[in-house]
Coordinates of C-alpha atoms in Angstrom, one line a residue:
X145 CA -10.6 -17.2 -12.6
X146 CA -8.1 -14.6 -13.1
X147 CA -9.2 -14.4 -17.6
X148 CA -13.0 -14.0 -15.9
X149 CA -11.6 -11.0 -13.3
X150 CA -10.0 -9.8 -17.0
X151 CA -13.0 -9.5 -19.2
X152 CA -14.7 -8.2 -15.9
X153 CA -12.1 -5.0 -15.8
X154 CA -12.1 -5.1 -19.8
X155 CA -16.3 -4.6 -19.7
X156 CA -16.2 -2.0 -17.1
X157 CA -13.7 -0.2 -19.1
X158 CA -15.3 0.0 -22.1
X159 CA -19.0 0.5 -20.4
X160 CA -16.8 3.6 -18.6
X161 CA -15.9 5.1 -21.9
X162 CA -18.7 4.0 -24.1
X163 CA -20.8 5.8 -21.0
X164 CA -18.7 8.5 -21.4
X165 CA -19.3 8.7 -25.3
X166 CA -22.7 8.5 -24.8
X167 CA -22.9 11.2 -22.2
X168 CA -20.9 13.8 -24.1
X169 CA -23.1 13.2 -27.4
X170 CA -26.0 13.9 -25.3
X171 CA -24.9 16.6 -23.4
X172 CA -23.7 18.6 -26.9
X173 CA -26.7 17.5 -28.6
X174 CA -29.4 18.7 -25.9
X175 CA -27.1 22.3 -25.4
X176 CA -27.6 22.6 -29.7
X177 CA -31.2 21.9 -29.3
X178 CA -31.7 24.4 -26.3
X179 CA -29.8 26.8 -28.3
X180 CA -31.1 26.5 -31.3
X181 CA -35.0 26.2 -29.7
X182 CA -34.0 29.6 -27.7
X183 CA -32.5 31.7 -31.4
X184 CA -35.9 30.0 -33.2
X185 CA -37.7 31.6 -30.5
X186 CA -36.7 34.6 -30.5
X187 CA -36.4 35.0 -33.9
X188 CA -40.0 33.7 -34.5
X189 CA -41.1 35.8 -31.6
X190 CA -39.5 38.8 -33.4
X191 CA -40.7 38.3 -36.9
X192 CA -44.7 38.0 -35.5
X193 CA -44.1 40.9 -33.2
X194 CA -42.8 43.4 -36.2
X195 CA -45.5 42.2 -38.8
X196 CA -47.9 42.8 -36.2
X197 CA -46.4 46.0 -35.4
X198 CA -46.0 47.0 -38.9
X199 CA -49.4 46.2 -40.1
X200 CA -50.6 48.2 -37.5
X201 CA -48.8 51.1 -37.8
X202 CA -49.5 51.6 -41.5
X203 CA -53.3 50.4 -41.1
X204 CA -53.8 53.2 -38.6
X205 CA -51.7 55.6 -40.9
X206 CA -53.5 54.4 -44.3
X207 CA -56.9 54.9 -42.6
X208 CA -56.5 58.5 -40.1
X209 CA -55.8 60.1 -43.6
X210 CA -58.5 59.0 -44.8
X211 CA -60.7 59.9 -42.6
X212 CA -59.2 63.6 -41.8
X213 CA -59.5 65.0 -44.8
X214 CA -63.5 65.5 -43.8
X215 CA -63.1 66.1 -40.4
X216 CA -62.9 69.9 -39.5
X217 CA -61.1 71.1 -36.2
X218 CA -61.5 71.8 -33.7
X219 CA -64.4 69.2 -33.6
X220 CA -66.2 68.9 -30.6
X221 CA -67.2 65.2 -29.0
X222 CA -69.7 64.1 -31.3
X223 CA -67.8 64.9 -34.3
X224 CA -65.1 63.0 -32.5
X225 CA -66.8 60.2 -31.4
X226 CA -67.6 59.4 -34.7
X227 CA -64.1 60.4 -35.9
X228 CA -62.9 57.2 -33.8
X229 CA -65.9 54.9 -34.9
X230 CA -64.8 55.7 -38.5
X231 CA -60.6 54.9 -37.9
X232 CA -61.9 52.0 -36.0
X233 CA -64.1 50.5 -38.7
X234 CA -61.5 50.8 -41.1
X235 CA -58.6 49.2 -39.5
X236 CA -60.3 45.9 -38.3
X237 CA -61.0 45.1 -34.0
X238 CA -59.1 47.8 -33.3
X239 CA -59.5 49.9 -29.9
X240 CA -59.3 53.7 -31.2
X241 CA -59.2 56.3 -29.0
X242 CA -58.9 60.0 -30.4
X243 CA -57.7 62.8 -28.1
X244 CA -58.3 66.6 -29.0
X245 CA -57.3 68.9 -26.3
X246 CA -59.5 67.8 -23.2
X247 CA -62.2 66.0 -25.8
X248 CA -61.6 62.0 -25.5
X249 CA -63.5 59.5 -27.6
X250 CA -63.5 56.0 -27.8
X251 CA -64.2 53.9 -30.4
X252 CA -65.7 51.3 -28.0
X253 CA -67.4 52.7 -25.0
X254 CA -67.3 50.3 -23.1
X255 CA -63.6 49.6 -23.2
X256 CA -61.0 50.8 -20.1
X257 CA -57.9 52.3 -22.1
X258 CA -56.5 54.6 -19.4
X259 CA -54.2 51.6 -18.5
X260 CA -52.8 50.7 -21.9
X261 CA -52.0 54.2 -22.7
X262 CA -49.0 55.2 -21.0
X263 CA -48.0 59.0 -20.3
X264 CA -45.3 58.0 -21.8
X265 CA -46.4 57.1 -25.1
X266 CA -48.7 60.4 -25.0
X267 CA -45.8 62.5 -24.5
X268 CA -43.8 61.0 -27.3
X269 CA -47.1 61.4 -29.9
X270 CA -47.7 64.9 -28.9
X271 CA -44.2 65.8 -29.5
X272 CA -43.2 64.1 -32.2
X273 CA -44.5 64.4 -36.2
X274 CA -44.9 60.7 -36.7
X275 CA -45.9 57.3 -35.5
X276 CA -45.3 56.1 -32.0
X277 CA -45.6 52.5 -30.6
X278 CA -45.5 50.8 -27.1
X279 CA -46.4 47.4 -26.1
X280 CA -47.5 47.1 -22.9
X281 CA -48.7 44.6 -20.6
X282 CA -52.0 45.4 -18.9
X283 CA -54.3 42.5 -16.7
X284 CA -51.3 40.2 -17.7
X285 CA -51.7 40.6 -21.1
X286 CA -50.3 42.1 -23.9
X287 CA -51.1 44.5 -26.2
X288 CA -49.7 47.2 -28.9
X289 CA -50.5 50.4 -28.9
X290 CA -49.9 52.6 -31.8
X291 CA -50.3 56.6 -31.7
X292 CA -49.9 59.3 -33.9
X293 CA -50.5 63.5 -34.5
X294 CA -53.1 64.1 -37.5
X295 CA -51.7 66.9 -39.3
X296 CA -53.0 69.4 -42.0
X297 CA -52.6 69.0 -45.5
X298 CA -51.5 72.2 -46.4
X299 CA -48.0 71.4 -47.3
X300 CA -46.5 72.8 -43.6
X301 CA -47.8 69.4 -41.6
X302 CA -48.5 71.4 -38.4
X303 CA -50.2 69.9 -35.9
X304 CA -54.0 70.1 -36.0
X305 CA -53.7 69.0 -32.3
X306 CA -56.1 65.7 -33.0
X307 CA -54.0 62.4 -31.3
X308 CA -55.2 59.3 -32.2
X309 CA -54.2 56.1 -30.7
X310 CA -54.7 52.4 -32.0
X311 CA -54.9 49.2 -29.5
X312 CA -54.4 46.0 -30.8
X313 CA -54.9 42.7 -29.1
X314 CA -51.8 40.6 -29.4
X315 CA -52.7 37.7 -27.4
X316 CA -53.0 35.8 -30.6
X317 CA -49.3 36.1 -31.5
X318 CA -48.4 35.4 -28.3
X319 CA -50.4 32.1 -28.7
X320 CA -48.5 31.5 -32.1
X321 CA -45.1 32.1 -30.7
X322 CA -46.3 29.7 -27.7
X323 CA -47.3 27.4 -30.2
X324 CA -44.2 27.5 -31.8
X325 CA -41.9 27.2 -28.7
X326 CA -44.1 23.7 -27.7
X327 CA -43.7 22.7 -31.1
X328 CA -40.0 23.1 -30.6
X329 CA -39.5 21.4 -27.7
X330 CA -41.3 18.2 -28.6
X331 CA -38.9 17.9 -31.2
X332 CA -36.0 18.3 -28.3
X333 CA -36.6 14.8 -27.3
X334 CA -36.3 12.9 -30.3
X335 CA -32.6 15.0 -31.2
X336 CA -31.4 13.8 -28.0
X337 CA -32.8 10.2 -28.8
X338 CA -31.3 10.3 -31.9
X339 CA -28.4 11.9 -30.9
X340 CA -27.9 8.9 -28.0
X341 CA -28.7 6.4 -30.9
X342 CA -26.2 7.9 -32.9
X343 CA -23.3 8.1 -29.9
X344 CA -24.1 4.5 -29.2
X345 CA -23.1 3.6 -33.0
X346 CA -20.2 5.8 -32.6
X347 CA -19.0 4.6 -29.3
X348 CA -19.4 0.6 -30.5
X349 CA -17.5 1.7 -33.8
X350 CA -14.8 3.2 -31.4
X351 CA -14.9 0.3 -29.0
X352 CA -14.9 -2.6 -30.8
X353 CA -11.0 -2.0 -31.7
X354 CA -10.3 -0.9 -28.2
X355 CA -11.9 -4.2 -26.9
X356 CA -10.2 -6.4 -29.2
X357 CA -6.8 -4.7 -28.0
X358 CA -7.7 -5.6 -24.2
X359 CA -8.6 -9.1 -25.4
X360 CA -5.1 -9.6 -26.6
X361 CA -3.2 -7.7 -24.1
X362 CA -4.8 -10.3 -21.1
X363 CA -4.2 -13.1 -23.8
X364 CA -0.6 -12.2 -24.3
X365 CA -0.5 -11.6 -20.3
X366 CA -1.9 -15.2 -19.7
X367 CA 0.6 -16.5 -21.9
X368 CA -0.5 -17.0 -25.4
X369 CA 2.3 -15.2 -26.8
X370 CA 0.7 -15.7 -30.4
X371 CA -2.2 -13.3 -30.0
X372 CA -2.6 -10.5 -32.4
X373 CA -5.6 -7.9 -33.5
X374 CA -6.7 -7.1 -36.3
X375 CA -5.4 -3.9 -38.2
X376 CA -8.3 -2.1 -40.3
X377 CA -8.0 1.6 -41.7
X378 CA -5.6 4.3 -41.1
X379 CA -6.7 5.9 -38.9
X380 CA -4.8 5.9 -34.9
X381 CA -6.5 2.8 -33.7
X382 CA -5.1 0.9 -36.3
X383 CA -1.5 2.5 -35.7
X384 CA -1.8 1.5 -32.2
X385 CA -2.9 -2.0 -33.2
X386 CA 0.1 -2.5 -35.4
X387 CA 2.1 -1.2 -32.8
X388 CA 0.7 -3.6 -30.6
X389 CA 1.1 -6.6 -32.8
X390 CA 4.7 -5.7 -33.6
X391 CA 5.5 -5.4 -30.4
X392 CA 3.9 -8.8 -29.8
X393 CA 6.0 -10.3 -32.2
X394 CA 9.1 -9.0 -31.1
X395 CA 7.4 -10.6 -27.5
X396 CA 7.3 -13.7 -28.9
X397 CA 10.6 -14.0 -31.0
X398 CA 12.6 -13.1 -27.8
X399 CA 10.7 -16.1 -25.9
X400 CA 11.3 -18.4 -28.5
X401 CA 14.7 -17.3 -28.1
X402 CA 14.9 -17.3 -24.4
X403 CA 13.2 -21.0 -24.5
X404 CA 15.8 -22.6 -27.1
X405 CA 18.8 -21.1 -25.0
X406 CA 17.1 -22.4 -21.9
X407 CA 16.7 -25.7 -23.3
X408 CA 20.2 -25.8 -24.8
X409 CA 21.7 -25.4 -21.2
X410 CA 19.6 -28.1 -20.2
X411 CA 20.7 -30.1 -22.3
X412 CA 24.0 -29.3 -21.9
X413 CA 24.2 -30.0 -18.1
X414 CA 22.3 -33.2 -18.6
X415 CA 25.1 -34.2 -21.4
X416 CA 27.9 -33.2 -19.0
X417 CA 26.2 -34.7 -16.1
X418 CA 25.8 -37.8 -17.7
X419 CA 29.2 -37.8 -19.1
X420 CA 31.4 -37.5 -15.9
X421 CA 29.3 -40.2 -14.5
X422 CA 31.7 -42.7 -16.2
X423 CA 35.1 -41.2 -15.1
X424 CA 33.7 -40.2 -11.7
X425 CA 32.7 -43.8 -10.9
X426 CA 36.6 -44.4 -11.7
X427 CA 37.9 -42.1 -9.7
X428 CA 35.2 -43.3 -6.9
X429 CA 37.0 -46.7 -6.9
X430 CA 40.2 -45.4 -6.9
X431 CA 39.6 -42.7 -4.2
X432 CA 37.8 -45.3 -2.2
X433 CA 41.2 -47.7 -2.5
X434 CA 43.6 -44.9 -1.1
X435 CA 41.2 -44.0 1.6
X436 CA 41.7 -48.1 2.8
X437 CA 45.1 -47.5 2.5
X438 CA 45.2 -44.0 3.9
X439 CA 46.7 -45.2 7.4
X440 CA 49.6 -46.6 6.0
X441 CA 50.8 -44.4 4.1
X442 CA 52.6 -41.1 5.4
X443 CA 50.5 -38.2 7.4
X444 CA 50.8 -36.0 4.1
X445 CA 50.0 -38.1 1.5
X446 CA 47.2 -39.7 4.4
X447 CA 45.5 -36.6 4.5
X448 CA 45.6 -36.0 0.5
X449 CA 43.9 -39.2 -0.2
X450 CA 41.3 -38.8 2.3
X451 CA 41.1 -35.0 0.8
X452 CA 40.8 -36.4 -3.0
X453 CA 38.0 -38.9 -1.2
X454 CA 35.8 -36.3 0.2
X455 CA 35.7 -34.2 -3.0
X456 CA 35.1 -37.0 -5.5
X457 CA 32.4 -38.0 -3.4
X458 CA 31.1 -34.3 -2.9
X459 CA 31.4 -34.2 -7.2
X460 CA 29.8 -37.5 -7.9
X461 CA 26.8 -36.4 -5.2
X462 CA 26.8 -33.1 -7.2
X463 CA 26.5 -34.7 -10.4
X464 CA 23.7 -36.9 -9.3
X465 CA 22.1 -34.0 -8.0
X466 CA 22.4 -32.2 -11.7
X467 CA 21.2 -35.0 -12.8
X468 CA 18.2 -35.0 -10.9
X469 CA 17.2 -31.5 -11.8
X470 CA 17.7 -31.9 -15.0
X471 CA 15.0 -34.5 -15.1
X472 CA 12.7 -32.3 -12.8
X473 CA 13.2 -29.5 -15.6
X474 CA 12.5 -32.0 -18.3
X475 CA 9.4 -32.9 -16.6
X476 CA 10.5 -36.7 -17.0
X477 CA 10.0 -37.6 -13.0
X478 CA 7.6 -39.8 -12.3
X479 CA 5.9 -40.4 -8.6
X480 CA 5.7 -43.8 -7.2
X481 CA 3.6 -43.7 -4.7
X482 CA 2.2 -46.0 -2.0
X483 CA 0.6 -46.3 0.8
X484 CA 3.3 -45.6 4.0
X485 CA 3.6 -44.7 7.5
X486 CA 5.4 -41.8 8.0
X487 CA 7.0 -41.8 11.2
X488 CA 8.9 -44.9 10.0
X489 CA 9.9 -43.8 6.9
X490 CA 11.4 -41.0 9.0
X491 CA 12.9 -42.7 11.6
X492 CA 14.3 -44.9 9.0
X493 CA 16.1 -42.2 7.3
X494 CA 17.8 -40.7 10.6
X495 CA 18.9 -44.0 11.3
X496 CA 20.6 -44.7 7.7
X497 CA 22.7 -41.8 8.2
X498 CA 23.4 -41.9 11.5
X499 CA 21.6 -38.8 12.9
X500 CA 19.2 -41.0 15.5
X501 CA 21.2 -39.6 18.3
X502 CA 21.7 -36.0 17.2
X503 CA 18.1 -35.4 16.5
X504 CA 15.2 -35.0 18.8
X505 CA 11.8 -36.4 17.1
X506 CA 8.2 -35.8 18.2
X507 CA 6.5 -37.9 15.2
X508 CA 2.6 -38.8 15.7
X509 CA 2.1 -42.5 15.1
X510 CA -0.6 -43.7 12.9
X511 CA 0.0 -41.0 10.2
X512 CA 0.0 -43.3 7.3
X513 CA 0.0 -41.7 3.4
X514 CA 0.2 -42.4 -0.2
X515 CA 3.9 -40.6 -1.5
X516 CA 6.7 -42.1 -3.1
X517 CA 9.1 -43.1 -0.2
X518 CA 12.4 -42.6 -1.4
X519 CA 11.4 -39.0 -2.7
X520 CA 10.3 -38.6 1.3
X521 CA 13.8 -40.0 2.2
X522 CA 15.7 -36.8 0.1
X523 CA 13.1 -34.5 1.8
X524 CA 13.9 -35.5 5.3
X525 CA 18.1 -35.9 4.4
X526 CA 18.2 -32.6 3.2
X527 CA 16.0 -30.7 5.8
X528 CA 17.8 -32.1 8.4
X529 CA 21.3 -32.6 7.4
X530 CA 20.8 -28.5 6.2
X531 CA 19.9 -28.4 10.0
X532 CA 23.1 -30.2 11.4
X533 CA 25.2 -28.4 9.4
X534 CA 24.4 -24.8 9.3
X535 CA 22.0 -25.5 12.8
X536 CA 22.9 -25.3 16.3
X537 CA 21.6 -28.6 18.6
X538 CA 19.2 -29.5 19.3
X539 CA 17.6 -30.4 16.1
X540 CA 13.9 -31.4 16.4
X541 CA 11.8 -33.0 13.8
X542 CA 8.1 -32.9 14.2
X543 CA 5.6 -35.0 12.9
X544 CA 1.7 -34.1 12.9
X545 CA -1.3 -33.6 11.0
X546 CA -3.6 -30.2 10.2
X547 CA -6.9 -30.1 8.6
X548 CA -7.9 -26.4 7.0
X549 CA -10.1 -24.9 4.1
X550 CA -8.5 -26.8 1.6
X551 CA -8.4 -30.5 3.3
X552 CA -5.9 -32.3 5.4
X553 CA -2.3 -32.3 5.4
X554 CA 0.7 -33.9 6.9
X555 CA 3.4 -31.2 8.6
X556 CA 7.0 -32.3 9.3
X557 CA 9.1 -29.3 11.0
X558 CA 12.9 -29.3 11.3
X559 CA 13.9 -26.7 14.0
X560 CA 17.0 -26.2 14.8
X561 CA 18.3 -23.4 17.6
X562 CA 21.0 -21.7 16.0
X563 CA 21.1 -18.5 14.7
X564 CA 18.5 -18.4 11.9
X565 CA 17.9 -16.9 8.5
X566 CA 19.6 -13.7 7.4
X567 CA 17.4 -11.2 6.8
X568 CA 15.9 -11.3 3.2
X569 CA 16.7 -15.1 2.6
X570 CA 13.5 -16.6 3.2
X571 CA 12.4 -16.4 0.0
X572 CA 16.0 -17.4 -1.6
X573 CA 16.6 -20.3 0.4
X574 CA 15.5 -22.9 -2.2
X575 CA 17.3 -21.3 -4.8
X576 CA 19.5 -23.8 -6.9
X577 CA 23.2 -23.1 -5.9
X578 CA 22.0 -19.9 -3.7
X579 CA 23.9 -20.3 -0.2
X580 CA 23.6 -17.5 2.4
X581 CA 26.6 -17.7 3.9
X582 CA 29.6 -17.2 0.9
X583 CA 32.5 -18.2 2.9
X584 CA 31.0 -21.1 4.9
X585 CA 32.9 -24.5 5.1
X586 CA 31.6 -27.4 2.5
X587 CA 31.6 -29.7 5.3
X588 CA 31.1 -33.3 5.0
X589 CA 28.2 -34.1 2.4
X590 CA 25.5 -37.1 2.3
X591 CA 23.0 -38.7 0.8
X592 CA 20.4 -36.0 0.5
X593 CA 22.9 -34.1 -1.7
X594 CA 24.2 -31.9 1.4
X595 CA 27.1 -29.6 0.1
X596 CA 26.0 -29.1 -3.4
X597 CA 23.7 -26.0 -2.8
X598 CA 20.9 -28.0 -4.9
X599 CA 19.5 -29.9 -1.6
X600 CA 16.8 -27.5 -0.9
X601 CA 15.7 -27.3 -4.1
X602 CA 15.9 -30.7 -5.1
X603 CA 13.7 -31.3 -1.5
X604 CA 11.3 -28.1 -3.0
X605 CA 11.1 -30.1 -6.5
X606 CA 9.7 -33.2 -4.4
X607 CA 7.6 -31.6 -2.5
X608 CA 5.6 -30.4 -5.2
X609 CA 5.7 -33.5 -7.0
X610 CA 3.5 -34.6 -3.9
X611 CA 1.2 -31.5 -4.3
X612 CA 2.9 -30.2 -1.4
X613 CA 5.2 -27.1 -0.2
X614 CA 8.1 -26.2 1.8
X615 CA 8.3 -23.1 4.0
X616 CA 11.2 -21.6 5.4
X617 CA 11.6 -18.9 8.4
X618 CA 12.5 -18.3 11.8
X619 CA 11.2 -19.8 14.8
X620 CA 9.5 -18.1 17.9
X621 CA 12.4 -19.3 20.1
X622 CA 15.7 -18.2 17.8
X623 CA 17.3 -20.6 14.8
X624 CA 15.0 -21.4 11.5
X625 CA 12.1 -23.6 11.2
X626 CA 11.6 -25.7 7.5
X627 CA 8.0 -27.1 7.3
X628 CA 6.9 -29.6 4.9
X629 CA 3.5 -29.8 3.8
X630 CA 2.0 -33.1 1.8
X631 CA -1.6 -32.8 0.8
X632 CA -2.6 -36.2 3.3
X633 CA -3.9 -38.7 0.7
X634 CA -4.7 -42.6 1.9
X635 CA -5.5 -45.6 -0.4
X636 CA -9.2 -45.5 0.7
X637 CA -9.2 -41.9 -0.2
X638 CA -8.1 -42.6 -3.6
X639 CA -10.5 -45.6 -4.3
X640 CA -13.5 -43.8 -3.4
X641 CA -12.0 -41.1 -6.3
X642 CA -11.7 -44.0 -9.0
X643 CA -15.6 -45.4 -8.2
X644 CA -17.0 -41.6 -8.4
X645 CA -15.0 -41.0 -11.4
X646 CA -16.3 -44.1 -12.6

């Protein structure tokens, strides 16, 4: 579950920044194309506008000289009419209007010119010595009008006082330019397509390395200290890959390390357990023959060999308990389990150490469950001799079952009414040699390894063997509360396991 809830993060990560990636490629790619559409506009635009204007302005030039050098002023309308007809034929479908004074003639009668012909433009051919232009919008569309003074040829160019103006249509340009700017944004589309396609090859180019790094970084998190990426190029992905796989293999050189001292100090307890077995079990015998004898020898030699008693049986209990975590460590305990009732195997144990009277019990009857009895026996022996000791009466143990999500389990609570767990030592409490209370007595040890400060970690290491847990904390009504839980498994349970399996 938890690799699946990695690649999930590591996907939306790199669909973040490959989204990202793609995104920004757009985004710059659509802002060139509406630039460069907008400049090709108006460039375009420009370069149709000033032939147009060009071609009118020397067409209309070209062709009034032409035609004035047999035209006599001042003409009167006729003369003028057909002064226009003849600038008109000669520069194409051109409106031309020619102006003498108060005379006006039109080169097509039927045409309305007062609106394309500003005052303005008027103002600036009467004044002026050369051509004028305007374009102007009139019914909503647009036109170019070109106007000019005919002068005569005698060398002075004065003013004769004829005007002549030029409309042209430009509706066709504006088609053109139209034309063009639709052409222009079709083509929009398929740059930001391509520009898309193009990010896309980018981003998985980019990605791919960035991927493989987040593969390896929740490999190397899960455990598998011998992950690596690959390096390829020069570039900064592949300086942070080799940084990465150095720093990996400084990782795993300094577990290897950390694993071979950690094993060397398991084996070195177990060696020195095992070795002070032999002497200890000497100095058993012998302790055990001065403590027979302790009442007739003298008080202060008495109370010395009882002393030297205690303590070699407090450091034999401690070696067997070093013992016993050594193995757990080792992994080389094995569970022999069968099928028992509970509330005996409890009683049993109260009784072989003599605690039946200081202990209240509230044990269910009937509770019956596959675990490996003696292994229940150091559960109970430590739990409650921790109880006694550091405890206030009454001690109560408390036997019952609990179903919840997971299935059915077996509690067993050892209260005690004292004055509880220091603040912060619920979670130290099954610590190996961890004891909350520095300068308490050692007291007088048993069988469930009381004394040695392994007791509740050896009863922790059992627990789990079972599949089970031990909780510690305080209780509603003042002292601390230990509750084992065993996962509640019967013979019948484990039957009907073997015939489905089979």
């Amino acid at each position: 579950m938890r690799r699946r809830s990695g690649r999930s993060r590591g996907s939306r990560f790199a669909g973040g920044l490959r989204t990202r990636l793609v995104v920004a490629f757009v985004v710059v790619a659509l802002l060139s194309a509406v630039t460069a559409t907008a400049l090709a506009y108006r460039d375009a635009r420009t370069a149709v506008l000033q032939r147009t204007q060009n071609a009118a302005v020397n067409d209309l030039r070209e062709r009034v000289t032409a035609v004035a050098a047999d035209f006599d002023v001042p003409p009167d309308q006729r003369s003028l009419s057909r002064f226009a007809a003849k600038v008109s034929d000669g520069i194409g479908a051109r409106i031309v209007v020619a102006r003498y004074q108060d005379l006006v003639a039109v080169s097509d009668s039927l045409a309305d010119t007062e609106g394309r012909i500003t005052a303005e433009l008027r103002t600036a051919v009467r004044t002026g010595t050369g051509s004028r232009f305007q374009r102007v919008m009139w019914r909503d569309e647009p036109y170019l009008v070109v106007g000019m003074p005919v002068t005569y040829a005698d060398g002075d160019r004065r003013a004769s006082g004829l005007e002549v103006f030029a409309i042209t249509d430009l509706r066709a340009e504006r088609d053109d330019t139209a034309a063009l700017l639709g052409s222009v944004r079709s083509g929009v589309l398929p740059v930001v397509l391509l520009a898309a396609v193009l990010a896309l090859l980018a981003a998985r180019t980019v990605l791919r390395p960035v991927r493989e790094l987040g593969r390896a970084t929740r490999e190397l998190a899960a455990g598998d200290l011998g992950s690596r990426v690959a390096v390829t190029g020069h570039d900064e992905l592949a300086d942070l890959a080799r940084t990465f796989n150095d720093t990996a293999d400084a990782l795993q050189a300094s577990d290897a390390g950390l694993r071979d001292q950690e094993a060397k100090a398991r084996r070195f307890v177990a060696d020195v357990s095992h070795e002070l077995r032999t002497p200890l079990a000497a100095m058993t015998m012998v302790a055990t023959v001065l403590e027979e004898d302790a009442d007739q020898l003298p008080p202060d030699a008495a109370r010395a060999a009882r002393t030297v008693g205690a303590e070699t049986a407090r450091l034999a209990r401690l070696v067997e308990d070093l013992m016993e975590i050594s193995r757990f460590d080792a992994g080389a305990v094995r569970l022999n389990a069968a099928e028992t009732d509970l509330a005996e195997a409890v009683r049993a144990s109260l009784a072989l150490r003599g605690w039946t009277d200081r202990v209240r019990t509230d044990l269910a009857e009937g509770v019956r469950a596959r675990v490996d009895r003696r292994r229940v026996d150091v559960i109970v022996a430590n739990l409650v001799g921790n109880a006694l000791r550091h405890g206030a009466p009454p001690v109560t143990v408390t036997l019952g079952t609990t179903v919840a999500e997971d299935g059915e389990w077996v509690t067993l609570e050892v209260a005690d009414r004292g004055a509880g767990l220091p603040p912060g030592v619920g979670d130290r409490v099954f610590d190996r040699f961890y004891k909350a209370d520095a300068a308490r007595t050692r007291g007088t040890a048993d069988a469930g390894g009381q004394g040695s400060g392994l007791g509740t970690a050896i009863a922790l290491e059992n627990a789990r063997l079972h599949g089970g847990t031990i909780d510690a904390a305080d209780g509603p009504d003042g002292g601390a509360v230990f509750t084992l839980r065993l996962p509640l498994r019967r013979a019948d349970d484990e039957r009907r396991t073997g015939e489905d399996a089979e």
